Coordinates of C-alpha atoms and ligand atoms in Angstrom, one line a residue:
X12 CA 0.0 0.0 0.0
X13 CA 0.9 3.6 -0.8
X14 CA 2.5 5.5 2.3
X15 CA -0.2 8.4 2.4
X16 CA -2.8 5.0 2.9
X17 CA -1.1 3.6 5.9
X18 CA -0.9 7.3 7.8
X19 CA -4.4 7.8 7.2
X20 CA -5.4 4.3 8.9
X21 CA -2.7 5.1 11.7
X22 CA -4.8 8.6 12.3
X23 CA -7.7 6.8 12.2
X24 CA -6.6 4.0 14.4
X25 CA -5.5 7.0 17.1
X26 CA -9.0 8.6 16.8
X27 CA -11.2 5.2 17.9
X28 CA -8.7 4.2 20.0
X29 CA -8.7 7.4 22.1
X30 CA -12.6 7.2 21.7
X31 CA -13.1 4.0 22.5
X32 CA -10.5 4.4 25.9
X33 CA -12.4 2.7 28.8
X34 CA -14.8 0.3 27.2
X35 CA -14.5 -3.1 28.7
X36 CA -16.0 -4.9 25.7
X37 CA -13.0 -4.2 23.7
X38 CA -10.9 -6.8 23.0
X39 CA -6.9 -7.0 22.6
X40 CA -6.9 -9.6 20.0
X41 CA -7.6 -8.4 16.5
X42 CA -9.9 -10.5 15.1
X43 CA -12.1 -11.4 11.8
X44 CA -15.2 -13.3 11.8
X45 CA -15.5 -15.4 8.7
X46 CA -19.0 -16.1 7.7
X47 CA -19.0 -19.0 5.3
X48 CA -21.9 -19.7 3.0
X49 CA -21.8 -23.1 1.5
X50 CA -23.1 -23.1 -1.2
X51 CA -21.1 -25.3 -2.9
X52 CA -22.1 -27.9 -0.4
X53 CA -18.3 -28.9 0.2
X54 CA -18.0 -31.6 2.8
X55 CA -17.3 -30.2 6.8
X56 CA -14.3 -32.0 6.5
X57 CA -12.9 -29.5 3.7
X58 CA -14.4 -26.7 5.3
X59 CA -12.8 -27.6 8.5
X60 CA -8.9 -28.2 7.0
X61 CA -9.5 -24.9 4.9
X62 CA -10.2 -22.8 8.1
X63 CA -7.9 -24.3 10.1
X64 CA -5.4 -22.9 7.1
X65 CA -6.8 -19.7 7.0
X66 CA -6.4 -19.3 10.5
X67 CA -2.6 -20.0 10.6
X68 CA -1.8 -17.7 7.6
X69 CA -3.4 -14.8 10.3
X70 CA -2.2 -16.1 13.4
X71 CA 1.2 -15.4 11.9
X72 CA 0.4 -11.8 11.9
X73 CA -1.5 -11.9 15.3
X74 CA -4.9 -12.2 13.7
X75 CA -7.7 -14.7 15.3
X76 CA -9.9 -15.6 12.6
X77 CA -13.4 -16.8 13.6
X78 CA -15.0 -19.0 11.2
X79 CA -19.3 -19.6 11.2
X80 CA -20.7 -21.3 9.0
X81 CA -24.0 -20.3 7.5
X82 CA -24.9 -17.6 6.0
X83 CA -23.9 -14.5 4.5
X84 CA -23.8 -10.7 6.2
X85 CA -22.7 -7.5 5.1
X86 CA -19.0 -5.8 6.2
X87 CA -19.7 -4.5 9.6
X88 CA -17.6 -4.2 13.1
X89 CA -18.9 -6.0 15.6
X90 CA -17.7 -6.0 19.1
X91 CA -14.5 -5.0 18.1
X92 CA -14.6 -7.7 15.4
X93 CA -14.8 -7.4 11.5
X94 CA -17.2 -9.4 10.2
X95 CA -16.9 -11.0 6.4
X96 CA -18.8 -13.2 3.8
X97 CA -17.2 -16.0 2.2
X98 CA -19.4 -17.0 -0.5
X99 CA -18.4 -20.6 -1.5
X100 CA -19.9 -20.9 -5.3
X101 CA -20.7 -24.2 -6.6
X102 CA -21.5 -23.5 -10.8
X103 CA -18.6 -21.7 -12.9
X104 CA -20.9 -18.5 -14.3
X105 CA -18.7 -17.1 -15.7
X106 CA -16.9 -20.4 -17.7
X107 CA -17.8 -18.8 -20.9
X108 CA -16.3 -16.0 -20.6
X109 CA -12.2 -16.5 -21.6
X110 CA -11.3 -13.3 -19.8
X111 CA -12.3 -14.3 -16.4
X112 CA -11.8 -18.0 -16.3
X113 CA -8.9 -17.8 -14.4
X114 CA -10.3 -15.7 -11.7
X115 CA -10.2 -17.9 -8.7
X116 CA -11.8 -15.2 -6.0
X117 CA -13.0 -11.9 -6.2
X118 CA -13.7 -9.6 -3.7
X119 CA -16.6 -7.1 -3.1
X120 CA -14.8 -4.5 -1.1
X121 CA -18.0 -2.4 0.3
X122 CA -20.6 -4.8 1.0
X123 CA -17.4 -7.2 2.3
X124 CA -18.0 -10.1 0.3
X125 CA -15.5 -12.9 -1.3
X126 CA -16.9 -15.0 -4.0
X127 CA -14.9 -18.0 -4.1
X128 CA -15.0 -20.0 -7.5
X129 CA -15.4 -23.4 -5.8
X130 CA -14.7 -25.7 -9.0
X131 CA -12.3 -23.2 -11.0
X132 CA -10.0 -24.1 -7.6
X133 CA -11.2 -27.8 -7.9
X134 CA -9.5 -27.9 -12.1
X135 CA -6.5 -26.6 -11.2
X136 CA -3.5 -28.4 -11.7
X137 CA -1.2 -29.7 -9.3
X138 CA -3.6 -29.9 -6.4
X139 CA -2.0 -31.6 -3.3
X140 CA -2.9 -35.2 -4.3
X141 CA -1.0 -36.8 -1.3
X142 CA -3.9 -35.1 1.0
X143 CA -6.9 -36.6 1.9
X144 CA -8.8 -33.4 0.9
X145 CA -6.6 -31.8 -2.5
X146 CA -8.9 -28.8 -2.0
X147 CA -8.3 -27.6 1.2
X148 CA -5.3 -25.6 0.7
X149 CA -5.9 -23.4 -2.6
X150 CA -8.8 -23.3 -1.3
X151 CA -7.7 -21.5 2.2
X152 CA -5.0 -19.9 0.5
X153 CA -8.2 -17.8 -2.0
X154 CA -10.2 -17.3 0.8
X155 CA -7.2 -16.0 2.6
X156 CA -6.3 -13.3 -0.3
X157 CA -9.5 -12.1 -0.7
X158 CA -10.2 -11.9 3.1
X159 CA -7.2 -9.6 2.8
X160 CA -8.4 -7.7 0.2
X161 CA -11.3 -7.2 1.9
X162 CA -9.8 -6.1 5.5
X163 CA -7.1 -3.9 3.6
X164 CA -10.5 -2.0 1.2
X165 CA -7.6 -1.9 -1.8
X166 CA -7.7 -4.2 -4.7
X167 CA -3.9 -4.0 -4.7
X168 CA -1.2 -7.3 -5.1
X169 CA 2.0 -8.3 -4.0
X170 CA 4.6 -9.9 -6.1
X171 CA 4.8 -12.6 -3.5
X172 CA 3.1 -14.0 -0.8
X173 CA -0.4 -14.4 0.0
X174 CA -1.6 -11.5 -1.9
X175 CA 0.1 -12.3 -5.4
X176 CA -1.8 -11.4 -7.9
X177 CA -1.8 -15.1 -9.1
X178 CA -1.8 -18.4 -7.6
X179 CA 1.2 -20.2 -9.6
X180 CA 0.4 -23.7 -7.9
X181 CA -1.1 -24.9 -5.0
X182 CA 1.4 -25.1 -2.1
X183 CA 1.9 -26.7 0.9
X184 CA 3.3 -24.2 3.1
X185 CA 1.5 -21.2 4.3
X186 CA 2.1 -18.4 2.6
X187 CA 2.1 -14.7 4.2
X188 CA 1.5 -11.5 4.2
X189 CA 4.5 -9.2 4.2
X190 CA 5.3 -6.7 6.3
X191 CA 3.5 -3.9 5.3
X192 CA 0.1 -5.6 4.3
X193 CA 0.1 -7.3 8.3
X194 CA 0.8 -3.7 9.6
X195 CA -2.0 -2.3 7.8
X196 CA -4.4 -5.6 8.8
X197 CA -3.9 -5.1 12.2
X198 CA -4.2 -1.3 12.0
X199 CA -7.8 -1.5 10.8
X200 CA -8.8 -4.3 13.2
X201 CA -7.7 -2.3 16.2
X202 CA -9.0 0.6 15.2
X203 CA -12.5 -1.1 15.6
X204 CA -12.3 -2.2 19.3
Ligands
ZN329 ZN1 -6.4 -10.4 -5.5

């Protein structure tokens, strides 16, 4: 992110803090709630491996992740949470179009929604055979990248890491955010509580 962006959530951040001085509801841990809508009726035991994923890439930047499934709610901050959609899509809509068929995730920054293209993930090559669920991983690691996207407001990418703009090949090891992009994340999820 652009320097001017990450003094302007820092002023922010000093605002609500000062604001919210004193209220015993706040809580010290940042945290995102993930509210994950199934629609792609993927087995709990995906679901489960996937979340458990997602929350180690944000426990590695001091973020607890909160994972409920059912169904979808708008971008809000709740009890010094930020609450999400994940939107788990079963039917490619957009297979016809060539442009797009690539497009793993996408994110709706105001309404805080990530679309996740269930079975463009599911085609990829390379998936993780030696797992007992392939998906879980690419999985995680989409729903991870948009989560960012939608906790950072910016469309913006990194040339590595989590927030690549692509997703060469499904990986084993947890990929992260850098520096910057986990300084920001933690900036807007404390300035909430
Ligand atoms: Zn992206």
């Amino acid at each position: 992110m652009a320097k001017p962006g990450r003094r302007a959530t820092a002023v922010l951040a000093t605002i609500l803090a000062l604001a919210t001085a004193g209220n015993a509801s706040a809580q010290s841990e940042p945290t995102i709630v993930l509210h994950v809508a199934n629609y792609a009726g993927l087995p709990p035991a995906v679901l489960e491996q996937a979340g458990a994923r997602v929350a180690g890439v944000y426990n590695a930047i001091g973020v607890r992740t909160v994972w409920v499934r059912g169904t979808e709610t708008i971008r809000r901050f709740e009890s010094g949470a930020l609450h999400l959609s994940i939107l788990l899509l079963p039917h490619d809509k957009l297979r016809s179009d060539g442009a797009r068929r690539d497009l793993l995730g996408q994110s709706h920054l105001s309404s805080g929604r990530a679309y996740i293209f269930c079975d463009r993930i599911a085609a990829m090559h390379g998936l993780p055979t030696a797992l007992s669920n392939p998906l879980s991983n690419p999985l995680a690691d989409v729903i991870a990248h948009e989560v960012g996207h939608l906790v950072l407001q910016t469309g913006s990418h990194s040339p590595s890491g989590i927030m690549r703009a692509r997703m060469l090949s499904p990986t084993l090891h947890l990929l992260a955010f850098n520096h910057a992009e986990a300084r920001s994340i933690r900036a807007t999820l404390m300035a909430a509580q």
